[in-house]
CSV table of C-alpha atoms in Angstrom, one decimal:
chain,number,residue,atom,x,y,z
A,75,UNK,CA,-4.0,-23.5,1.1
A,76,UNK,CA,-1.2,-24.4,-1.8
A,77,UNK,CA,-1.9,-23.3,-5.3
A,78,UNK,CA,-0.9,-26.9,-6.4
A,79,UNK,CA,-4.0,-28.1,-4.6
A,80,UNK,CA,-6.4,-25.9,-6.7
A,81,UNK,CA,-8.2,-27.1,-9.7
A,82,UNK,CA,-7.1,-25.7,-13.1
A,83,UNK,CA,-10.0,-23.2,-13.4
A,84,UNK,CA,-9.4,-22.1,-10.0
A,85,UNK,CA,-5.6,-21.6,-10.7
A,86,UNK,CA,-6.6,-19.5,-13.6
A,87,UNK,CA,-9.0,-17.3,-11.8
A,88,UNK,CA,-6.6,-16.5,-9.2
A,89,UNK,CA,-4.1,-15.8,-11.4
A,90,UNK,CA,-6.4,-13.2,-13.2
A,91,UNK,CA,-7.4,-11.8,-10.1
A,92,UNK,CA,-3.7,-11.3,-8.9
A,93,UNK,CA,-2.8,-9.8,-12.3
A,94,UNK,CA,-5.9,-7.4,-12.3
A,95,UNK,CA,-5.1,-6.1,-8.8
A,96,UNK,CA,-1.3,-5.8,-9.3
A,97,UNK,CA,-1.9,-4.2,-12.7
A,98,UNK,CA,-4.2,-1.5,-11.4
A,99,UNK,CA,-2.0,-0.8,-8.3
A,100,UNK,CA,0.7,-0.2,-10.6
A,101,UNK,CA,-1.0,2.1,-13.3
A,102,UNK,CA,-3.0,4.1,-10.8
A,103,UNK,CA,0.5,4.7,-8.9
A,104,UNK,CA,1.9,5.8,-12.0
A,105,UNK,CA,-0.9,8.3,-12.5
A,106,UNK,CA,-0.8,9.2,-8.9
A,107,UNK,CA,3.0,9.9,-9.0
A,108,UNK,CA,2.5,12.4,-12.0
A,109,UNK,CA,1.3,15.0,-9.2
A,110,UNK,CA,4.9,15.1,-7.9
A,111,UNK,CA,6.1,18.6,-8.3
A,112,UNK,CA,3.0,20.2,-9.7
A,113,UNK,CA,0.4,19.5,-7.3
A,114,UNK,CA,-2.1,22.6,-6.4
A,115,UNK,CA,-0.6,22.9,-2.9
A,116,UNK,CA,2.6,21.1,-1.4
A,117,UNK,CA,0.7,18.8,1.2
A,118,UNK,CA,-1.1,17.4,-1.9
A,119,UNK,CA,1.9,16.9,-3.7
A,120,UNK,CA,3.1,15.0,-0.8
A,121,UNK,CA,0.1,13.2,-0.3
A,122,UNK,CA,-0.6,11.9,-3.8
A,123,UNK,CA,3.4,10.9,-4.1
A,124,UNK,CA,2.9,9.1,-0.8
A,125,UNK,CA,-0.1,7.1,-2.1
A,126,UNK,CA,1.6,6.4,-5.3
A,127,UNK,CA,4.4,4.8,-3.2
A,128,UNK,CA,2.1,2.7,-1.3
A,129,UNK,CA,0.2,1.4,-4.6
A,130,UNK,CA,3.7,0.6,-5.9
A,131,UNK,CA,4.2,-1.4,-2.7
A,132,UNK,CA,0.8,-3.3,-3.3
A,133,UNK,CA,1.9,-3.9,-7.0
A,134,UNK,CA,5.2,-5.3,-6.0
A,135,UNK,CA,3.8,-7.6,-3.3
A,136,UNK,CA,1.2,-8.8,-5.7
A,137,UNK,CA,3.7,-9.4,-8.5
A,138,UNK,CA,5.8,-11.3,-6.0
A,139,UNK,CA,3.0,-13.6,-5.2
A,140,UNK,CA,2.8,-14.2,-8.9
A,141,UNK,CA,6.5,-14.9,-9.1
A,142,UNK,CA,6.7,-17.3,-6.3
A,143,UNK,CA,3.5,-19.1,-6.6
A,144,UNK,CA,2.5,-19.1,-10.5
A,145,UNK,CA,6.4,-19.3,-11.9
A,146,UNK,CA,5.8,-15.8,-13.3
A,147,UNK,CA,8.7,-13.9,-14.2
A,148,UNK,CA,10.3,-11.4,-11.6
A,149,UNK,CA,8.5,-8.3,-10.4
A,150,UNK,CA,10.4,-5.8,-12.6
A,151,UNK,CA,9.9,-7.9,-15.6
A,152,UNK,CA,6.3,-8.2,-15.0
A,153,UNK,CA,6.0,-4.6,-14.7
A,154,UNK,CA,8.4,-3.4,-17.2
A,155,UNK,CA,8.5,-5.9,-20.0
A,156,UNK,CA,5.1,-6.9,-20.9
A,157,UNK,CA,3.1,-5.6,-24.0
A,158,UNK,CA,-0.1,-3.6,-23.6
A,159,UNK,CA,-2.2,-6.8,-24.3
A,160,UNK,CA,-0.9,-8.7,-21.4
A,161,UNK,CA,-2.0,-6.1,-18.8
A,162,UNK,CA,-5.3,-6.8,-16.8
A,163,UNK,CA,-5.9,-3.2,-15.6
A,164,UNK,CA,-9.2,-1.4,-15.9
A,165,UNK,CA,-9.6,1.6,-18.2
A,166,UNK,CA,-10.4,3.8,-15.1
A,167,UNK,CA,-6.8,3.7,-14.0
A,168,UNK,CA,-5.4,4.5,-17.3
A,169,UNK,CA,-7.2,7.7,-18.0
A,170,UNK,CA,-4.7,10.4,-18.0
A,171,UNK,CA,-5.2,13.1,-15.1
A,172,UNK,CA,-6.3,16.5,-16.4
A,173,UNK,CA,-7.7,18.3,-13.6
A,174,UNK,CA,-7.6,17.8,-9.9
A,175,UNK,CA,-11.2,17.3,-9.6
A,176,UNK,CA,-11.0,14.3,-11.5
A,177,UNK,CA,-8.0,13.1,-9.8
A,178,UNK,CA,-9.6,13.4,-6.5
A,179,UNK,CA,-12.9,11.8,-7.4
A,180,UNK,CA,-11.0,9.0,-9.0
A,181,UNK,CA,-9.0,8.7,-5.9
A,182,UNK,CA,-12.5,8.4,-4.0
A,183,UNK,CA,-14.0,5.8,-6.2
A,184,UNK,CA,-10.9,3.7,-6.6
A,185,UNK,CA,-9.6,3.5,-3.0
A,186,UNK,CA,-13.2,2.9,-1.7
A,187,UNK,CA,-13.2,0.1,-3.8
A,188,UNK,CA,-9.7,-1.2,-2.9
A,189,UNK,CA,-10.3,-0.9,0.8
A,190,UNK,CA,-13.3,-3.1,0.4
A,191,UNK,CA,-11.4,-5.4,-1.7
A,192,UNK,CA,-8.8,-5.9,0.6
A,193,UNK,CA,-11.1,-6.2,3.7
A,194,UNK,CA,-12.7,-9.2,1.7
A,195,UNK,CA,-9.4,-10.9,0.9
A,196,UNK,CA,-8.1,-10.8,4.4
A,197,UNK,CA,-10.2,-13.6,4.9
A,198,UNK,CA,-8.9,-15.2,1.8
A,199,UNK,CA,-8.1,-19.1,1.9
A,200,UNK,CA,-5.1,-18.4,-0.1
A,201,UNK,CA,-2.8,-17.4,2.8
A,202,UNK,CA,-0.2,-15.3,0.8
A,203,UNK,CA,-3.1,-12.9,-0.6
A,204,UNK,CA,-4.9,-12.6,2.7
A,205,UNK,CA,-1.5,-11.9,4.6
A,206,UNK,CA,-0.8,-9.1,2.2
A,207,UNK,CA,-4.6,-7.8,2.5
A,208,UNK,CA,-4.2,-7.4,6.1
A,209,UNK,CA,-1.0,-5.4,5.9
A,210,UNK,CA,-2.3,-3.1,3.0
A,211,UNK,CA,-5.7,-2.3,4.8
A,212,UNK,CA,-4.1,-0.2,7.6
A,213,UNK,CA,-2.3,1.7,4.9
A,214,UNK,CA,-5.3,2.4,2.6
A,215,UNK,CA,-7.0,3.5,5.6
A,216,UNK,CA,-4.8,6.8,5.0
A,217,UNK,CA,-5.9,6.7,1.3
A,218,UNK,CA,-9.7,6.8,2.0
A,219,UNK,CA,-9.2,9.3,5.0
A,220,UNK,CA,-7.5,11.7,2.4
A,221,UNK,CA,-10.2,11.1,-0.5
A,222,UNK,CA,-13.1,11.5,1.8
A,223,UNK,CA,-12.2,14.6,3.5
A,224,UNK,CA,-11.6,16.3,0.1
A,225,UNK,CA,-14.8,14.8,-1.4
A,226,UNK,CA,-16.7,16.5,1.5
A,227,UNK,CA,-14.9,19.6,1.7
A,228,UNK,CA,-15.2,20.5,-2.1
A,229,UNK,CA,-18.6,18.9,-2.5
A,230,UNK,CA,-19.8,21.2,0.1
A,231,UNK,CA,-17.3,24.7,-0.6
A,232,UNK,CA,-18.4,26.9,-3.3
A,233,UNK,CA,-20.9,26.5,-6.4
A,234,UNK,CA,-17.7,26.2,-8.7
A,235,UNK,CA,-16.2,23.4,-6.6
A,236,UNK,CA,-19.5,21.4,-6.3
A,237,UNK,CA,-20.1,21.7,-10.1
A,238,UNK,CA,-16.6,20.5,-10.9
A,239,UNK,CA,-16.8,17.5,-8.3
A,240,UNK,CA,-20.2,16.6,-9.7
A,241,UNK,CA,-19.0,16.6,-13.3
A,242,UNK,CA,-16.1,14.6,-12.3
A,243,UNK,CA,-18.3,12.2,-10.7
A,244,UNK,CA,-20.6,11.9,-13.9
A,245,UNK,CA,-17.3,11.2,-15.8
A,246,UNK,CA,-15.7,8.7,-13.4
A,247,UNK,CA,-18.7,6.5,-12.5
A,248,UNK,CA,-18.8,4.6,-15.7
A,249,UNK,CA,-15.1,4.1,-15.7
A,250,UNK,CA,-15.2,3.2,-12.2
A,251,UNK,CA,-17.8,0.2,-12.9
A,252,UNK,CA,-15.0,-1.8,-15.1
A,253,UNK,CA,-13.1,-2.0,-11.9
A,254,UNK,CA,-15.7,-4.9,-11.1
A,255,UNK,CA,-15.4,-6.7,-14.7
A,256,UNK,CA,-14.8,-10.3,-14.2
A,257,UNK,CA,-13.0,-11.9,-17.0
A,258,UNK,CA,-15.8,-14.6,-16.8
A,259,UNK,CA,-18.6,-16.1,-14.7
A,260,UNK,CA,-16.4,-19.5,-14.4
A,261,UNK,CA,-13.7,-17.4,-12.8
A,262,UNK,CA,-16.2,-15.7,-10.4
A,263,UNK,CA,-17.8,-19.1,-9.5
A,264,UNK,CA,-14.3,-20.8,-9.2
A,265,UNK,CA,-12.9,-18.2,-6.6
A,266,UNK,CA,-16.2,-18.4,-4.7
A,267,UNK,CA,-16.0,-22.0,-4.5
A,268,UNK,CA,-12.5,-22.3,-3.4
A,269,UNK,CA,-13.2,-19.5,-0.8
A,270,UNK,CA,-10.4,-17.3,-2.2
A,271,UNK,CA,-12.7,-14.3,-2.9
A,272,UNK,CA,-16.3,-13.4,-2.8
A,273,UNK,CA,-16.2,-12.3,-6.4
A,274,UNK,CA,-16.5,-8.8,-8.3
A,275,UNK,CA,-20.4,-8.6,-8.0
A,276,UNK,CA,-20.3,-8.9,-4.2
A,277,UNK,CA,-17.4,-6.4,-4.0
A,278,UNK,CA,-19.6,-4.2,-6.6
A,279,UNK,CA,-22.6,-4.2,-4.2
A,280,UNK,CA,-20.5,-3.2,-1.2
A,281,UNK,CA,-18.9,-0.6,-3.3
A,282,UNK,CA,-22.1,1.1,-4.4
A,283,UNK,CA,-23.4,1.0,-1.1
A,284,UNK,CA,-20.4,2.7,0.3
A,285,UNK,CA,-20.2,5.3,-2.7
A,286,UNK,CA,-23.9,6.3,-2.4
A,287,UNK,CA,-23.5,7.2,1.3
A,288,UNK,CA,-20.1,9.0,0.7
A,289,UNK,CA,-21.9,11.2,-2.2
A,290,UNK,CA,-24.8,11.8,-0.4
A,291,UNK,CA,-22.8,13.0,2.5
A,292,UNK,CA,-20.9,15.4,0.1
A,293,UNK,CA,-23.9,17.1,-1.4
A,294,UNK,CA,-23.2,15.5,-4.7
A,295,UNK,CA,-25.9,13.2,-6.9
A,296,UNK,CA,-24.9,9.7,-8.2
A,297,UNK,CA,-26.6,9.1,-11.4
A,298,UNK,CA,-27.0,5.4,-11.8
A,299,UNK,CA,-29.4,4.8,-14.7
A,300,UNK,CA,-28.4,4.3,-18.3
A,301,UNK,CA,-24.8,3.8,-17.6
A,302,UNK,CA,-22.7,1.6,-19.6
A,303,UNK,CA,-19.7,0.3,-17.6
A,304,UNK,CA,-16.2,0.8,-19.3
A,305,UNK,CA,-15.3,-2.9,-19.5
A,306,UNK,CA,-12.5,-4.7,-21.7
A,307,UNK,CA,-9.4,-4.0,-19.4
A,308,UNK,CA,-9.7,-7.3,-17.5
A,309,UNK,CA,-9.5,-9.2,-20.9
A,310,UNK,CA,-6.6,-7.2,-22.2
A,311,UNK,CA,-8.5,-4.6,-24.2
A,312,UNK,CA,-7.3,-0.9,-23.2
A,313,UNK,CA,-7.7,2.5,-24.2
A,314,UNK,CA,-5.3,4.4,-26.4
A,315,UNK,CA,-3.8,5.8,-23.1
A,316,UNK,CA,-2.3,2.6,-21.8
A,317,UNK,CA,0.5,2.1,-24.5
A,318,UNK,CA,2.3,5.7,-24.0
A,319,UNK,CA,2.1,5.3,-20.3
A,320,UNK,CA,3.8,1.7,-20.4
A,321,UNK,CA,6.5,3.2,-22.8
A,322,UNK,CA,7.2,6.2,-20.7
A,323,UNK,CA,7.1,4.1,-17.3
A,324,UNK,CA,9.8,1.4,-18.8
A,325,UNK,CA,11.8,3.9,-20.6
A,326,UNK,CA,14.7,4.0,-18.2
A,327,UNK,CA,14.4,0.1,-17.4
A,328,UNK,CA,14.5,-0.8,-21.1
A,329,UNK,CA,17.6,1.1,-21.7
A,330,UNK,CA,19.4,-2.0,-19.8
A,331,UNK,CA,17.0,-4.5,-18.8
A,332,UNK,CA,19.9,-6.3,-17.2
A,333,UNK,CA,21.1,-3.6,-15.1
A,334,UNK,CA,21.5,-4.1,-11.0
A,335,UNK,CA,19.8,-1.0,-9.5
B,187,UNK,CA,39.8,-27.9,14.6
B,188,UNK,CA,37.9,-24.8,15.4
B,189,UNK,CA,35.3,-25.8,18.3
B,190,UNK,CA,31.8,-25.3,17.4
B,191,UNK,CA,29.9,-22.6,19.5
B,192,UNK,CA,26.3,-22.9,19.7
B,193,UNK,CA,24.8,-19.3,19.1
B,194,UNK,CA,21.4,-18.9,21.1
B,195,UNK,CA,18.6,-17.0,19.9
B,196,UNK,CA,19.2,-14.6,22.7
B,197,UNK,CA,22.6,-13.8,21.0
B,198,UNK,CA,20.8,-13.1,17.7
B,199,UNK,CA,18.4,-10.9,19.4
B,200,UNK,CA,21.2,-8.9,21.3
B,201,UNK,CA,23.1,-8.6,18.0
B,202,UNK,CA,20.0,-7.4,16.1
B,203,UNK,CA,19.9,-4.3,18.7
B,204,UNK,CA,23.0,-3.0,16.9
B,205,UNK,CA,21.1,-2.8,13.4
B,206,UNK,CA,19.4,0.6,13.1
B,207,UNK,CA,16.8,2.1,10.9
B,208,UNK,CA,18.5,3.8,8.0
B,209,UNK,CA,16.6,7.0,8.4
B,210,UNK,CA,16.3,7.0,12.5
B,211,UNK,CA,19.8,6.0,13.7
B,212,UNK,CA,18.9,5.7,17.0
B,213,UNK,CA,16.3,3.1,16.5
B,214,UNK,CA,17.2,-0.3,16.3
B,215,UNK,CA,15.0,-2.8,14.2
B,216,UNK,CA,14.2,-4.7,17.3
B,217,UNK,CA,12.7,-1.7,19.0
B,218,UNK,CA,11.0,-0.8,15.6
B,219,UNK,CA,9.2,-4.2,15.8
B,220,UNK,CA,9.9,-5.3,12.2
B,221,UNK,CA,11.8,-8.4,13.5
B,222,UNK,CA,9.0,-11.1,13.7
B,223,UNK,CA,10.8,-14.3,14.2
B,224,UNK,CA,14.2,-15.5,15.2
B,225,UNK,CA,15.3,-19.2,15.2
B,226,UNK,CA,18.8,-21.0,15.4
B,227,UNK,CA,18.7,-24.3,14.3
B,228,UNK,CA,20.5,-27.4,15.1
B,229,UNK,CA,23.2,-26.7,12.5
B,230,UNK,CA,24.0,-23.4,13.8
B,231,UNK,CA,21.9,-21.6,11.1
B,232,UNK,CA,20.1,-18.5,11.9
B,233,UNK,CA,16.9,-17.6,10.5
B,234,UNK,CA,15.5,-14.3,10.7
B,235,UNK,CA,12.1,-12.9,9.5
B,236,UNK,CA,11.3,-9.3,9.0
B,237,UNK,CA,8.3,-7.6,8.1
B,238,UNK,CA,8.3,-4.0,6.3
B,239,UNK,CA,6.6,-0.8,8.1
B,240,UNK,CA,4.8,-0.2,4.9
B,241,UNK,CA,4.5,-2.5,2.1
B,242,UNK,CA,6.2,0.2,-0.3
B,243,UNK,CA,8.9,1.1,2.2
B,244,UNK,CA,12.2,1.5,0.1
B,245,UNK,CA,14.4,0.8,3.3
B,246,UNK,CA,13.4,-2.7,3.7
B,247,UNK,CA,16.0,-4.3,1.5
B,248,UNK,CA,18.7,-2.1,3.1
B,249,UNK,CA,17.6,-3.3,6.4
B,250,UNK,CA,17.6,-7.0,5.3
B,251,UNK,CA,21.2,-6.6,4.2
B,252,UNK,CA,22.2,-4.6,7.5
B,253,UNK,CA,20.7,-7.8,9.5
B,254,UNK,CA,22.6,-10.3,7.5
B,255,UNK,CA,26.0,-8.4,7.6
B,256,UNK,CA,25.3,-8.1,11.6
B,257,UNK,CA,24.7,-11.7,11.8
B,258,UNK,CA,27.5,-12.8,9.8
B,259,UNK,CA,29.9,-11.6,12.7
B,260,UNK,CA,28.5,-14.3,15.0
B,261,UNK,CA,30.0,-17.9,14.7
B,262,UNK,CA,26.9,-19.2,12.7
B,263,UNK,CA,27.1,-21.7,9.8
B,264,UNK,CA,24.5,-19.7,7.9
B,265,UNK,CA,22.1,-16.7,8.0
B,266,UNK,CA,19.0,-16.4,6.4
B,267,UNK,CA,16.8,-13.3,6.4
B,268,UNK,CA,13.3,-13.6,5.1
B,269,UNK,CA,10.8,-10.6,4.3
B,270,UNK,CA,7.2,-11.7,5.0
B,271,UNK,CA,3.7,-10.4,5.7
B,272,UNK,CA,2.8,-13.3,7.8
B,273,UNK,CA,3.1,-10.9,11.1
B,274,UNK,CA,2.2,-7.6,9.7
B,275,UNK,CA,3.7,-4.7,11.2
B,276,UNK,CA,1.7,-2.1,12.9
B,277,UNK,CA,2.8,0.9,15.1
B,278,UNK,CA,1.8,-0.9,18.2
B,279,UNK,CA,4.7,-3.1,17.6
B,280,UNK,CA,7.4,-0.2,18.5
B,281,UNK,CA,8.7,-0.7,21.9
B,282,UNK,CA,8.9,1.5,24.8
B,283,UNK,CA,12.5,2.1,24.2
B,284,UNK,CA,11.8,2.6,20.8
B,285,UNK,CA,9.3,5.5,21.6
B,286,UNK,CA,12.1,7.0,23.7
B,287,UNK,CA,14.5,6.9,21.0
B,288,UNK,CA,12.1,8.5,18.5
B,289,UNK,CA,11.4,11.2,20.9
B,290,UNK,CA,15.1,11.8,21.4
B,291,UNK,CA,15.3,11.9,17.4
B,292,UNK,CA,12.8,14.7,17.3
B,293,UNK,CA,9.6,12.5,16.2
B,294,UNK,CA,6.5,12.4,18.2
B,295,UNK,CA,6.1,8.6,18.6
B,296,UNK,CA,2.7,7.0,17.4
B,297,UNK,CA,-0.1,6.6,19.8
B,298,UNK,CA,-1.3,3.2,20.7
B,299,UNK,CA,-4.4,2.4,18.6
B,300,UNK,CA,-7.0,-0.4,18.7
B,301,UNK,CA,-7.2,-1.2,14.9
B,302,UNK,CA,-8.6,1.8,13.2
B,303,UNK,CA,-7.0,5.3,12.7
B,304,UNK,CA,-9.1,8.3,12.8
B,305,UNK,CA,-8.1,11.8,12.1
B,306,UNK,CA,-8.6,12.8,15.7
B,307,UNK,CA,-6.0,9.8,16.9
B,308,UNK,CA,-3.6,11.4,14.4
B,309,UNK,CA,-4.2,14.9,15.3
B,310,UNK,CA,-3.8,14.5,19.2
B,311,UNK,CA,0.1,14.8,19.2
B,312,UNK,CA,2.4,16.1,22.0
B,313,UNK,CA,5.3,18.4,20.4
B,314,UNK,CA,8.4,16.2,20.7
B,315,UNK,CA,10.3,19.6,21.6
B,316,UNK,CA,8.3,21.0,24.3
B,317,UNK,CA,5.6,18.5,25.3
B,318,UNK,CA,2.6,20.8,24.8
B,319,UNK,CA,-0.7,19.2,23.3
B,320,UNK,CA,-1.5,22.6,21.4
B,321,UNK,CA,-0.5,21.3,18.2
B,322,UNK,CA,-2.1,20.9,14.6
B,323,UNK,CA,-1.9,18.2,11.7
B,324,UNK,CA,-0.7,19.8,9.0
B,325,UNK,CA,-0.6,16.8,6.5
B,326,UNK,CA,-1.1,13.1,7.3
B,327,UNK,CA,1.5,12.4,4.6
B,328,UNK,CA,5.2,13.5,5.2
B,329,UNK,CA,8.5,13.2,3.8
B,330,UNK,CA,8.6,9.2,4.2
B,331,UNK,CA,5.6,6.8,4.2
B,332,UNK,CA,5.8,6.6,8.1
B,333,UNK,CA,5.6,10.0,8.9
B,334,UNK,CA,3.1,12.9,9.3
B,335,UNK,CA,3.6,16.5,9.6
B,336,UNK,CA,2.6,18.8,12.4
B,337,UNK,CA,2.8,22.3,13.7
B,338,UNK,CA,3.0,23.3,17.4
B,339,UNK,CA,1.4,26.5,18.3
B,340,UNK,CA,3.2,26.4,21.7
B,341,UNK,CA,6.8,26.5,20.7
B,342,UNK,CA,6.0,27.6,16.8
B,343,UNK,CA,8.0,24.7,15.5
B,344,UNK,CA,7.0,22.1,12.8
B,345,UNK,CA,7.6,18.5,13.7
B,346,UNK,CA,7.1,14.9,12.2
B,347,UNK,CA,5.3,12.2,14.0
B,348,UNK,CA,6.1,8.5,13.3
B,349,UNK,CA,2.5,7.5,12.0
B,350,UNK,CA,-0.1,5.4,14.0
B,351,UNK,CA,-0.8,2.5,11.2
B,352,UNK,CA,-3.4,-0.4,12.1
């Protein structure tokens, strides 16, 4: 499938999808990288650093698709020169990491969704995205493996570890639901009709099924009633945490945007 | 006038055996399995397609320019090296010789897999130094994206495995 063969609403929907995935990967990659040098044990320091590097690889590949197929600027310019309002990441990835329990729970919920998203996109009619999805799946197996091992260990270890993981789950769940915000129902229909992606609501359904199982196996409880999802990110409305993150992330790049690295 | 020598695809593959992974100097890009297509057209231009081991691999640009530099030594009219995910890399693409080169460089080669990596697959590794399987997985993540960290309980030596990737 060529992008020029798509209708205008299909093109818009695909572009929105690519930006939301790329921006999620870039921002969670930055948050993961913040553990470099301060992980609770050396292996965890290395794990979060490696996962961060994979996420940056996915962001780079997605920005490259936007550059090559949608005439967007080059990946560095997209990553470092856009203002906050132009980002399409969800609030979940923006939240600063305070404690390791929060970082691990975000890792579990985010990577479960990403693994399922890439599995769905491996069948996409938009071949550049399908190719990336088939590649990324193997890498993300390592991320979910790492996340799920820790979830089980800490969910069933001591009273304190269980309480901390439960509290992190309660905090993360409404934020995590923001991953499945769609900019519009037209977008959802257009992506389905063009066989590009089965949509956020289908992904949400699969994710919930997977998360319920993981949570149950870890001895934790998922409270699903009366939850308000943290929406807004996919429409460019962000938490107060994104702008400072972008300033820090682009600080070196902006000292000389024309430099060859 | 200089007579035109038609370069064959075999010539290109042969030349690529001289291009090595920047971090494992005995392992060629051919044995690593990152070269996915080679074509020489009627104008004597070479088109090489490569694919990264990991999408975040920082060595891919260096390998790409090393490939181009090596091929410029052949009498080709043009060299085009593309990076693509069309044929994605997975660790089964490493050749038998590549596995031997990994061992000689002190890395355990990745076990062959069938599309899904489980902790058990990753943990069951022979020590590259003494050959014992009495080893433990220390961390599925290592100093680079493509390596995991292990410890041999037989020869008391830490070692790295080139990770199986689906």
